[in-house]
XYZ file of C-alpha atoms in Angstrom:
706
model
C -253.189 -22.828 -4.084
C -250.917 -23.019 -2.048
C -249.536 -19.607 -2.054
C -252.715 -17.854 -1.984
C -251.875 -16.478 1.133
C -248.591 -14.835 0.374
C -250.182 -12.923 -2.117
C -250.682 -9.004 -0.815
C -247.764 -9.339 0.746
C -245.515 -9.383 -2.568
C -243.282 -6.763 -3.578
C -244.255 -5.538 -6.857
C -241.297 -6.512 -9.950
C -242.410 -4.127 -12.895
C -240.336 -0.720 -12.169
C -237.255 -2.935 -10.250
C -234.063 -3.436 -12.398
C -233.752 -6.779 -13.992
C -231.243 -8.766 -15.397
C -232.046 -10.504 -18.545
C -233.413 -14.328 -17.478
C -231.461 -15.499 -21.263
C -228.178 -13.374 -20.287
C -226.712 -16.450 -18.867
C -227.629 -19.010 -22.093
C -226.648 -16.069 -24.274
C -222.889 -15.476 -22.741
C -222.075 -18.574 -22.029
C -222.968 -19.860 -25.680
C -226.358 -22.314 -24.924
C -228.572 -19.682 -26.519
C -228.878 -20.585 -30.237
C -229.485 -18.341 -33.038
C -231.074 -19.403 -36.363
C -228.252 -20.264 -38.153
C -226.958 -22.282 -35.244
C -229.399 -25.236 -35.256
C -228.345 -28.537 -35.947
C -230.315 -30.895 -38.416
C -229.702 -34.057 -39.498
C -229.487 -34.244 -43.420
C -228.860 -29.925 -43.251
C -227.995 -28.763 -47.038
C -226.994 -25.447 -47.659
C -228.306 -23.049 -49.916
C -226.454 -19.982 -51.328
C -227.934 -16.791 -52.897
C -226.210 -15.306 -56.979
C -227.756 -12.068 -56.568
C -227.831 -10.006 -59.795
C -224.637 -7.831 -61.345
C -227.180 -5.226 -63.654
C -229.073 -3.091 -62.588
C -232.182 -3.507 -64.181
C -232.641 -5.790 -67.283
C -233.721 -9.433 -68.078
C -232.023 -13.128 -67.049
C -231.381 -14.683 -70.263
C -229.652 -17.564 -68.651
C -228.108 -19.440 -65.240
C -225.502 -21.527 -66.554
C -226.006 -23.855 -64.388
C -224.722 -27.004 -66.228
C -221.698 -27.152 -65.520
C -222.290 -25.572 -61.384
C -224.885 -29.070 -60.795
C -221.305 -31.525 -61.295
C -219.231 -29.832 -58.961
C -218.804 -31.828 -55.316
C -221.586 -31.439 -53.757
C -223.863 -29.542 -54.903
C -227.561 -30.708 -55.484
C -229.863 -28.531 -57.511
C -229.896 -24.812 -59.001
C -233.290 -22.822 -58.723
C -234.034 -20.101 -60.481
C -237.014 -18.607 -62.660
C -236.717 -21.393 -65.249
C -237.633 -24.888 -62.369
C -238.438 -22.785 -58.797
C -241.797 -24.008 -57.594
C -245.149 -21.579 -58.280
C -245.659 -19.118 -55.368
C -248.138 -17.490 -54.636
C -247.971 -13.137 -54.381
C -251.862 -12.351 -54.824
C -252.996 -11.805 -51.036
C -252.384 -9.552 -48.371
C -250.507 -9.561 -45.036
C -250.607 -7.870 -41.994
C -248.820 -5.073 -43.002
C -250.864 -4.587 -46.940
C -249.251 -5.871 -49.633
C -245.898 -7.510 -50.176
C -243.034 -6.762 -51.828
C -242.168 -8.719 -54.967
C -238.841 -9.526 -53.912
C -241.126 -12.381 -52.285
C -242.039 -13.899 -55.038
C -238.988 -16.007 -56.271
C -237.810 -18.048 -59.165
C -241.272 -16.304 -61.047
C -239.624 -14.541 -63.790
C -237.089 -13.525 -65.774
C -237.738 -9.299 -64.781
C -234.325 -7.717 -62.867
C -234.961 -4.940 -61.131
C -232.407 -3.632 -59.168
C -229.004 -4.604 -58.181
C -229.140 -7.857 -56.138
C -231.606 -9.065 -57.035
C -232.117 -13.144 -56.577
C -231.586 -14.843 -59.523
C -230.686 -18.411 -58.123
C -230.481 -20.481 -55.133
C -227.208 -22.977 -55.733
C -228.368 -25.770 -52.699
C -225.383 -28.197 -51.446
C -224.121 -30.454 -48.974
C -221.777 -28.263 -46.579
C -221.971 -24.332 -46.952
C -217.783 -23.943 -48.518
C -219.730 -26.100 -51.790
C -222.616 -24.546 -52.261
C -220.473 -21.024 -51.868
C -218.073 -22.319 -54.165
C -220.945 -22.986 -56.776
C -222.618 -20.293 -56.458
C -219.851 -18.071 -57.224
C -219.025 -19.770 -60.608
C -222.595 -19.825 -61.295
C -222.660 -17.832 -65.085
C -225.773 -15.678 -65.312
C -225.886 -13.893 -68.512
C -228.751 -11.022 -68.857
C -229.824 -8.795 -71.061
C -229.527 -5.352 -69.523
C -231.189 -2.445 -70.134
C -230.242 1.091 -69.097
C -231.073 2.051 -65.214
C -231.572 5.009 -63.505
C -230.951 5.224 -59.137
C -230.423 8.672 -59.064
C -231.990 10.215 -55.777
C -232.394 13.832 -56.213
C -234.820 16.488 -54.773
C -237.472 17.285 -56.925
C -236.827 15.191 -60.051
C -239.084 13.911 -62.094
C -241.713 10.659 -61.627
C -241.525 12.599 -57.993
C -245.481 12.146 -56.740
C -247.449 12.328 -53.206
C -248.956 8.713 -52.994
C -252.393 8.452 -51.375
C -252.496 10.161 -47.694
C -248.961 11.936 -47.160
C -250.490 15.169 -47.093
C -252.382 17.058 -44.402
C -252.672 20.346 -44.193
C -254.598 23.079 -42.237
C -254.949 26.861 -42.497
C -253.667 29.309 -45.131
C -250.140 28.487 -45.649
C -248.500 31.085 -47.933
C -250.765 34.369 -46.533
C -249.237 33.152 -43.119
C -245.342 32.860 -44.194
C -246.367 36.174 -45.647
C -247.237 37.550 -42.173
C -244.556 36.128 -40.900
C -241.728 38.314 -38.840
C -239.263 35.743 -38.946
C -239.138 32.760 -41.484
C -237.264 29.772 -41.803
C -236.732 28.342 -45.436
C -234.061 25.661 -45.296
C -233.369 22.437 -47.104
C -232.011 19.456 -45.186
C -230.668 15.818 -46.686
C -230.066 12.509 -45.302
C -228.306 9.189 -46.497
C -229.193 6.132 -47.376
C -228.226 4.244 -44.022
C -228.936 -0.191 -43.429
C -230.022 -1.758 -40.566
C -226.491 -4.377 -39.960
C -227.708 -6.280 -36.794
C -225.157 -8.163 -35.435
C -226.511 -11.220 -36.691
C -227.195 -11.633 -40.269
C -230.469 -13.480 -41.611
C -231.205 -16.635 -41.094
C -233.375 -19.079 -42.200
C -233.533 -23.448 -41.778
C -237.077 -24.849 -42.984
C -237.990 -28.406 -42.741
C -241.190 -30.686 -43.786
C -242.520 -32.731 -40.542
C -245.111 -34.735 -41.072
C -246.950 -32.809 -43.279
C -245.996 -29.485 -41.243
C -243.328 -26.584 -42.955
C -241.249 -25.927 -39.649
C -238.888 -22.810 -40.299
C -235.996 -21.561 -37.717
C -235.669 -18.351 -38.780
C -234.774 -14.932 -37.499
C -237.219 -12.282 -37.483
C -239.477 -9.676 -35.670
C -242.562 -11.871 -36.006
C -242.748 -15.539 -36.176
C -246.725 -15.399 -36.629
C -246.096 -12.998 -39.014
C -243.839 -14.588 -41.084
C -245.310 -18.481 -40.708
C -248.718 -16.278 -41.947
C -247.029 -15.200 -45.144
C -245.186 -17.931 -45.701
C -248.574 -20.259 -45.785
C -249.827 -17.592 -48.301
C -247.289 -17.766 -50.053
C -247.024 -21.530 -50.854
C -250.756 -21.714 -50.399
C -250.651 -24.127 -47.603
C -253.195 -24.244 -44.691
C -252.552 -21.710 -41.524
C -251.799 -24.680 -39.255
C -249.129 -26.341 -41.758
C -246.731 -23.618 -40.984
C -244.614 -23.481 -37.580
C -241.853 -20.242 -37.220
C -239.823 -20.440 -34.569
C -237.539 -17.744 -33.774
C -236.435 -17.924 -29.769
C -233.375 -15.653 -29.637
C -232.419 -12.889 -32.029
C -228.900 -11.216 -32.846
C -230.643 -7.499 -33.429
C -233.458 -6.567 -35.973
C -233.809 -3.134 -36.359
C -236.543 -3.275 -38.436
C -235.399 -5.709 -40.771
C -235.630 -8.730 -40.141
C -239.731 -9.132 -41.555
C -239.918 -11.344 -43.803
C -237.300 -11.883 -46.509
C -235.954 -13.764 -49.420
C -233.804 -16.396 -47.107
C -236.871 -17.580 -45.029
C -238.678 -17.644 -48.601
C -235.969 -19.950 -50.376
C -235.241 -22.090 -46.801
C -239.111 -23.222 -47.783
C -238.528 -23.908 -51.345
C -235.636 -25.697 -51.208
C -237.208 -28.114 -48.656
C -239.731 -28.918 -50.247
C -237.698 -30.130 -53.680
C -235.179 -31.851 -52.374
C -237.266 -33.224 -49.355
C -234.672 -32.592 -46.862
C -234.166 -29.555 -43.981
C -232.375 -26.534 -45.926
C -230.823 -23.396 -44.179
C -230.079 -20.250 -45.906
C -227.838 -17.982 -44.484
C -226.973 -14.141 -45.944
C -223.512 -12.397 -46.586
C -222.820 -8.944 -44.711
C -222.921 -7.892 -48.641
C -225.989 -9.805 -48.931
C -228.171 -7.634 -46.873
C -227.372 -4.495 -48.477
C -229.788 -4.878 -51.082
C -232.177 -7.356 -49.574
C -233.405 -6.863 -46.191
C -234.737 -2.976 -46.831
C -232.994 0.387 -45.653
C -233.512 3.677 -44.790
C -234.326 5.705 -47.818
C -232.128 8.769 -48.368
C -234.242 11.819 -47.680
C -234.361 15.190 -49.282
C -236.763 17.716 -46.784
C -238.010 21.486 -47.191
C -238.974 23.331 -43.725
C -240.080 26.589 -43.571
C -241.566 28.322 -40.539
C -242.681 31.364 -40.342
C -242.985 33.170 -36.901
C -243.801 36.410 -35.309
C -241.370 37.814 -32.853
C -241.371 36.719 -29.549
C -241.106 32.882 -31.807
C -244.359 31.943 -31.933
C -245.558 30.392 -34.980
C -247.326 31.322 -37.439
C -246.971 28.433 -40.376
C -245.944 25.203 -40.417
C -244.348 23.789 -43.441
C -242.712 20.319 -43.942
C -242.129 18.509 -47.264
C -240.498 15.099 -47.760
C -238.996 13.740 -50.384
C -237.735 9.410 -50.209
C -236.791 6.928 -53.045
C -238.462 3.479 -53.675
C -238.277 0.619 -56.247
C -240.204 0.289 -58.302
C -241.549 -2.729 -57.768
C -242.894 -1.978 -54.609
C -243.732 1.246 -52.854
C -242.191 2.192 -49.405
C -242.487 5.824 -47.954
C -240.450 7.269 -45.130
C -242.645 9.278 -43.848
C -240.260 11.940 -42.592
C -242.909 14.722 -42.224
C -244.901 12.596 -39.816
C -242.411 14.091 -37.512
C -244.119 17.160 -36.530
C -247.923 15.810 -36.283
C -247.806 15.777 -32.575
C -245.035 18.734 -32.158
C -245.695 22.399 -33.259
C -248.614 24.175 -33.670
C -249.323 26.604 -35.953
C -251.962 28.754 -37.358
C -251.024 27.117 -40.585
C -249.950 23.761 -40.319
C -248.923 21.129 -43.990
C -246.590 17.849 -44.292
C -246.877 16.028 -46.963
C -244.281 13.172 -47.962
C -243.180 12.792 -51.437
C -241.667 9.519 -53.381
C -239.747 8.945 -56.796
C -239.339 5.386 -58.283
C -235.700 4.290 -59.092
C -233.939 1.012 -60.074
C -233.073 0.728 -56.448
C -233.942 -1.901 -53.585
C -237.365 -1.835 -51.615
C -236.369 0.444 -48.556
C -238.103 -0.584 -45.649
C -238.936 0.218 -41.537
C -235.507 1.273 -40.171
C -235.314 2.284 -36.320
C -237.421 4.596 -35.227
C -238.510 5.488 -39.684
C -239.578 8.437 -40.135
C -238.906 10.277 -36.995
C -235.502 10.411 -37.198
C -234.483 11.464 -40.743
C -237.809 13.670 -39.796
C -236.376 14.785 -36.681
C -233.130 16.404 -38.202
C -235.220 18.335 -40.291
C -237.392 20.130 -38.251
C -235.107 20.359 -34.838
C -232.654 21.832 -36.877
C -235.237 24.671 -37.768
C -235.961 25.104 -35.180
C -233.164 26.084 -33.773
C -232.356 28.209 -36.780
C -235.605 29.934 -36.049
C -234.474 30.057 -31.979
C -231.087 31.935 -33.145
C -233.253 34.520 -35.816
C -235.395 35.957 -33.067
C -232.356 35.847 -31.138
C -235.233 33.187 -28.146
C -233.406 30.116 -26.208
C -233.976 27.376 -27.966
C -235.749 25.743 -25.320
C -238.207 29.118 -24.859
C -238.942 28.591 -28.662
C -240.136 25.353 -28.081
C -242.092 25.862 -24.471
C -243.657 28.805 -26.461
C -244.915 26.190 -29.317
C -246.408 24.038 -26.827
C -249.925 22.472 -28.603
C -253.341 21.615 -26.289
C -254.102 19.348 -28.483
C -252.582 17.334 -31.345
C -251.488 19.844 -33.811
C -252.928 17.910 -36.686
C -255.150 15.517 -35.486
C -257.114 17.768 -33.273
C -257.444 15.055 -30.411
C -256.131 15.321 -27.095
C -253.090 13.495 -26.021
C -253.131 10.837 -23.302
C -249.721 12.437 -21.271
C -247.496 15.277 -22.628
C -244.601 15.662 -20.149
C -242.155 16.617 -22.164
C -241.832 20.320 -20.629
C -240.445 18.155 -17.519
C -238.032 16.551 -19.947
C -237.072 19.867 -21.177
C -236.765 21.145 -17.291
C -234.957 17.791 -16.005
C -232.677 17.750 -19.168
C -231.738 21.176 -18.518
C -230.831 21.105 -15.071
C -228.851 18.308 -15.466
C -226.949 19.433 -18.391
C -225.932 22.962 -17.032
C -227.839 24.525 -19.826
C -229.122 27.424 -17.756
C -226.530 30.298 -18.331
C -225.112 28.230 -21.564
C -223.628 31.919 -23.788
C -225.986 31.714 -26.456
C -223.149 33.422 -29.359
C -221.939 30.758 -31.416
C -217.691 30.153 -31.762
C -217.498 31.378 -28.461
C -215.719 28.497 -25.959
C -212.369 27.141 -27.072
C -210.158 24.613 -25.663
C -206.739 24.424 -27.603
C -207.575 23.432 -31.021
C -211.031 22.043 -30.162
C -214.120 24.451 -30.636
C -216.763 23.799 -28.822
C -220.679 23.535 -28.271
C -223.643 23.218 -26.723
C -226.742 22.223 -28.439
C -230.979 20.299 -28.199
C -232.927 19.213 -29.497
C -236.689 17.230 -28.587
C -237.896 14.052 -29.596
C -241.121 12.070 -30.217
C -242.565 9.064 -31.096
C -246.229 7.214 -31.568
C -246.932 5.054 -28.968
C -248.962 2.493 -30.966
C -251.044 -0.730 -29.967
C -252.283 -4.027 -31.705
C -254.166 -7.027 -31.382
C -252.245 -9.826 -29.296
C -252.695 -13.161 -28.193
C -251.592 -14.897 -24.935
C -251.741 -18.313 -23.410
C -251.340 -19.182 -19.271
C -250.854 -21.761 -17.788
C -251.168 -22.179 -13.825
C -249.737 -26.300 -13.311
C -250.119 -27.961 -9.968
C -246.437 -27.565 -8.898
C -247.097 -23.400 -8.375
C -245.808 -22.275 -11.277
C -246.539 -20.373 -13.993
C -245.793 -20.647 -18.371
C -246.873 -17.743 -20.720
C -246.935 -18.313 -24.211
C -247.485 -15.169 -26.309
C -245.793 -15.506 -29.671
C -243.732 -12.535 -28.699
C -240.338 -11.488 -30.682
C -237.076 -10.049 -28.277
C -234.344 -9.342 -30.611
C -232.196 -7.879 -27.749
C -234.446 -5.233 -26.192
C -235.058 -8.012 -22.763
C -238.646 -7.905 -24.100
C -238.541 -11.874 -22.862
C -237.537 -10.246 -18.889
C -239.943 -7.312 -19.427
C -242.907 -9.992 -20.110
C -241.312 -11.894 -17.050
C -241.607 -9.379 -14.187
C -245.466 -7.766 -16.053
C -246.721 -11.451 -15.684
C -245.647 -12.141 -12.206
C -247.244 -8.713 -10.795
C -250.293 -9.688 -12.981
C -250.148 -13.387 -11.486
C -249.177 -12.153 -7.767
C -246.326 -14.440 -8.301
C -242.289 -14.305 -7.765
C -241.102 -13.672 -10.767
C -238.854 -16.845 -9.829
C -242.508 -19.338 -10.367
C -243.166 -17.143 -14.146
C -241.639 -18.916 -17.162
C -241.934 -16.824 -20.436
C -242.124 -18.309 -23.495
C -242.243 -16.232 -27.046
C -241.351 -16.427 -30.620
C -243.519 -19.490 -31.374
C -245.842 -19.281 -34.123
C -248.070 -21.978 -32.511
C -248.777 -19.775 -29.908
C -250.957 -17.468 -31.908
C -250.985 -14.410 -33.015
C -249.149 -11.757 -31.883
C -247.690 -7.860 -33.182
C -244.176 -7.689 -34.001
C -241.510 -6.718 -32.263
C -241.555 -3.020 -34.228
C -242.767 0.915 -34.086
C -242.160 0.291 -30.026
C -245.519 -1.200 -29.992
C -244.524 -4.649 -29.008
C -244.327 -4.677 -25.671
C -246.778 -2.228 -24.916
C -248.880 -4.810 -27.154
C -247.641 -8.767 -25.261
C -248.154 -6.879 -21.669
C -252.233 -6.213 -22.600
C -252.589 -9.457 -23.977
C -250.865 -11.290 -20.849
C -252.056 -8.874 -18.284
C -255.715 -9.704 -19.321
C -255.213 -13.648 -19.563
C -252.985 -13.301 -16.099
C -256.299 -11.367 -14.569
C -259.076 -14.251 -15.814
C -257.026 -16.719 -13.813
C -256.635 -16.131 -11.354
C -260.123 -15.598 -11.130
C -260.792 -19.102 -12.534
C -257.710 -19.662 -9.556
C -259.570 -18.858 -6.688
C -262.677 -20.599 -8.130
C -260.811 -23.789 -8.271
C -260.718 -26.830 -6.177
C -257.121 -27.350 -7.052
C -254.965 -27.287 -10.027
C -255.202 -30.755 -12.172
C -251.751 -32.354 -13.259
C -252.568 -30.590 -17.022
C -252.888 -27.480 -15.255
C -255.599 -24.808 -15.797
C -254.912 -22.611 -19.057
C -256.225 -19.164 -19.886
C -255.990 -17.766 -23.446
C -256.294 -14.080 -23.962
C -257.414 -12.066 -27.525
C -257.345 -8.005 -27.376
C -258.521 -7.431 -30.931
C -262.488 -6.137 -29.102
C -259.903 -3.656 -25.893
C -257.619 -2.730 -28.652
C -259.962 -1.105 -31.001
C -262.621 -0.211 -28.616
C -258.971 2.295 -26.933
C -260.257 5.714 -26.764
C -259.365 8.083 -29.524
C -256.209 10.315 -28.086
C -252.535 11.734 -29.599
C -250.689 9.246 -27.493
C -246.383 9.439 -28.087
C -243.920 9.336 -25.887
C -241.567 12.380 -25.437
C -238.328 13.424 -24.928
C -235.493 15.620 -24.900
C -231.586 15.614 -25.918
C -228.745 17.606 -24.731
C -225.487 16.857 -26.304
C -221.806 18.376 -26.165
C -218.856 18.645 -28.576
C -215.732 19.821 -29.464
C -215.618 20.451 -33.647
C -211.288 20.604 -34.913
C -212.261 23.360 -37.886
C -208.405 22.657 -39.297
C -208.837 18.561 -39.706
C -212.759 18.671 -39.197
C -213.252 15.950 -36.884
C -216.026 16.002 -34.330
C -216.104 14.645 -30.989
C -218.965 14.637 -29.215
C -217.859 15.060 -25.601
C -221.556 13.664 -24.043
C -224.963 13.016 -24.376
C -227.991 13.372 -22.179
C -231.343 12.197 -23.435
C -234.406 12.678 -20.506
C -237.308 11.063 -22.027
C -241.137 10.848 -20.801
C -242.038 7.062 -22.062
C -245.180 5.975 -19.925
C -244.323 3.491 -17.144
C -240.892 1.898 -17.129
C -240.949 -2.059 -16.822
C -237.539 -2.356 -15.964
C -234.687 0.052 -15.273
C -231.440 -1.558 -16.793
C -232.759 -2.762 -19.799
C -235.148 0.831 -20.765
C -231.623 2.732 -19.811
C -229.732 0.201 -22.823
C -232.701 1.319 -24.917
C -232.386 4.772 -24.499
C -228.438 5.017 -24.615
C -228.946 2.136 -27.899
C -230.857 4.740 -29.404
C -228.744 7.872 -29.091
C -225.782 6.038 -30.173
C -227.592 5.376 -33.125
C -228.283 8.765 -33.361
C -225.290 9.963 -32.731
C -224.021 7.188 -35.114
C -226.328 8.551 -37.879
C -225.037 12.493 -37.003
C -221.684 11.605 -37.491
C -220.690 8.593 -40.186
C -223.255 6.773 -41.740
C -223.762 6.823 -45.748
C -224.085 4.088 -47.694
C -223.295 5.497 -51.158
C -225.028 3.611 -54.338
C -222.398 3.876 -57.462
C -224.368 5.655 -60.416
C -222.891 3.518 -62.925
C -223.850 -0.011 -61.955
C -226.465 0.840 -59.264
C -224.898 -1.068 -57.245
C -223.467 -0.296 -53.641
C -220.008 0.734 -53.084
C -218.100 -0.728 -49.633
C -221.630 -2.754 -49.158
C -219.779 -4.359 -45.672
C -218.752 -2.787 -42.383
C -215.648 -1.950 -43.938
C -217.172 1.222 -46.344
C -220.440 1.694 -44.281
C -218.576 3.498 -41.367
C -220.552 3.798 -37.874
C -220.260 4.824 -34.656
C -217.076 2.331 -33.506
C -216.413 2.174 -29.144
C -214.140 4.940 -29.037
C -217.084 7.113 -30.826
C -219.292 6.899 -28.518
C -218.924 9.011 -24.729
C -220.601 8.682 -21.276
C -224.081 9.142 -22.166
C -226.854 9.668 -19.593
C -230.498 8.504 -20.139
C -233.175 8.966 -17.480
C -237.087 9.655 -17.594
C -239.623 11.726 -15.853
C -242.412 10.395 -14.021
C -245.196 9.968 -17.249
C -248.518 8.448 -15.704
C -251.775 7.861 -17.365
C -254.718 6.596 -15.451
C -256.932 6.349 -18.854
C -254.969 4.155 -20.186
C -255.127 -0.102 -19.254
C -251.384 -0.814 -20.303
C -249.734 2.459 -18.997
C -247.105 1.688 -21.276
C -245.671 3.770 -24.133
C -242.621 2.328 -26.173
C -238.543 3.051 -25.459
C -237.078 1.325 -28.617
C -237.122 4.211 -30.812
C -237.227 7.460 -29.092
C -233.502 7.535 -28.271
C -232.979 7.852 -31.864
C -235.382 10.854 -32.511
C -233.675 14.088 -31.714
C -230.579 13.038 -31.254
C -228.624 14.147 -34.516
C -230.640 16.952 -34.256
C -229.284 17.945 -31.208
C -225.905 17.182 -32.403
C -225.879 18.966 -35.061
C -227.221 22.463 -33.393
C -224.007 21.634 -31.071
C -221.833 21.399 -34.147
C -223.531 25.076 -34.965
C -222.708 25.844 -31.756
C -219.410 25.992 -31.377
C -218.110 26.340 -34.915
C -220.665 29.530 -36.463
C -221.903 26.905 -39.378
C -225.154 24.980 -40.090
C -224.919 21.264 -41.060
C -228.191 20.549 -42.966
C -226.860 17.290 -44.684
C -226.193 14.555 -42.791
C -222.994 12.966 -41.791
C -220.966 15.426 -39.961
C -218.176 15.027 -42.741
C -214.374 16.105 -42.117
C -214.201 17.414 -45.338
C -218.056 18.353 -45.173
C -216.850 20.707 -41.829
C -213.535 21.831 -43.832
C -215.764 22.919 -46.662
C -218.328 24.917 -44.322
C -215.979 26.796 -42.865
C -216.050 29.323 -45.867
C -219.250 28.190 -47.477
C -221.374 29.554 -44.116
C -223.156 26.247 -44.004
C -223.341 22.992 -45.328
């Protein structure tokens, strides 16, 4: 190979700041998203959703709609092709919402009842809005509350060690408090969109998703197709946050394309996304902490409740947050769930850990207050030597360094612990902190790398870049593994034809994909060293990390962090302003400081929004959302976001084959609690219910907590 002699002189690019390789294409509009790619003879589908929360579809009165200009067909339970729902995906049993138009049952408001397909999107929308659907309506129940009848504990949702009640009784200091978080929605900038067509016997789908291989596998099973006859591509994605798995839009595009024998595009509206693509369940959480006078925990009890639909079980595992954080002589966690006539919740950025950390880290702050101990000192005092629940050793745990560096940079030393002391005009000022953790996961993935005769390399992997900079990070990883300049490496992603790979989710994407790329690169370099030259077709090596991931030593693997917040509270008007945020993280090897810092900061913005703004309201009478749009669903805007600093400490793990821990979710975890703790420090009032709205600030001023 002509560049072999320069290999040793190359400077590693992992760990250096690099702008996104697709950045120019995105800012110039050259990067096309799933709803923008042109196709000849493209038809457009528009969904019709149920307006009742429970019942049956009596009749879609489609005769008049079929005569409207441009309308090609109206699909519903009376005429839709039969599809298969009896399968298990890599994430378990499928949500029945994917088995579209297979029966007349309606389990919640927003359930798909028809798809109108027309020549243009405008014609499809007009016809869909004209379609009259008659229902046999039944009584519904959408009311979520703590401990309500029907609540149950799913299998595997409870852990326990020690005698909890005895340790609580023996504790000198006890915190027993309930915390709530509301229903929250992903709201990615790019709506969900898919275009499907048949090409020489293959179903091809261009989709906005977080894992093309996963979507292709589910579509093949739903339509009883050979896996090789389905191809899904998703080159550019405008945000996902857990919502862009296999969703109704891609199934309906494929169904309509099969019926009409032409390409069909289905794009969800913002309002439709509130019922069709998942959301974070509301939670009710009770935390009981028992401690000795010096703050050492004797008892840790975290009981969490969330909601799910009547058709599919999803559990928001908020009580799992403490599994890696704090030990106690008695340690108990349980996640409970109740079935309601609502859409099925799903993964949403930092699932479980985001609401769970609010409850636990707020309770720790309350315990620190009762014990008269600094909140950081209390956490340091309760550092575990091994996993509190698993008993496994930690792969690395540098959270103490996060505390130290965060306290130094934030100016925590010298903080007056008394609440309600600092004032600046009409504003009360306060500071707070919280700890964070998110599990480090790995999943089997495959990758292929081709060395070309011109000295360049092509990496193919079914990764997904949902705005995180994954494409750029993988280019850096591949360049170092191949000992090549980044300009000689082209990374192609998000095509199911490239083979199985884990989705972009759970902060495990870059870690898992990097592993597969590194294994392939190592073998390719060995092949090239023994080669007399590269033929015109190139030399290709393919990797599969299934065996290696399965052989990974059992350890507690987590990213850790500490968030610090300063707030100003106007007790006359109820306004809360976050003045500054700092996050210090221990997240393994940082591939690209530029995009990593963006992920950390983005996560903290999400946590700020969770603390002060976001909540979806469900009307008890209709069962549907109130204000299912970005006017009624409020989240943090630019004016709400203060200067945010994000940085990290060294977090090496010499025994880990990758060293990357994942950073997409750790920034969210802990941020809401840090802000809530700062509000207490400013006002002397505890807010145990999110979001901390102005009306709650005003009400709480009289009642002591909210």
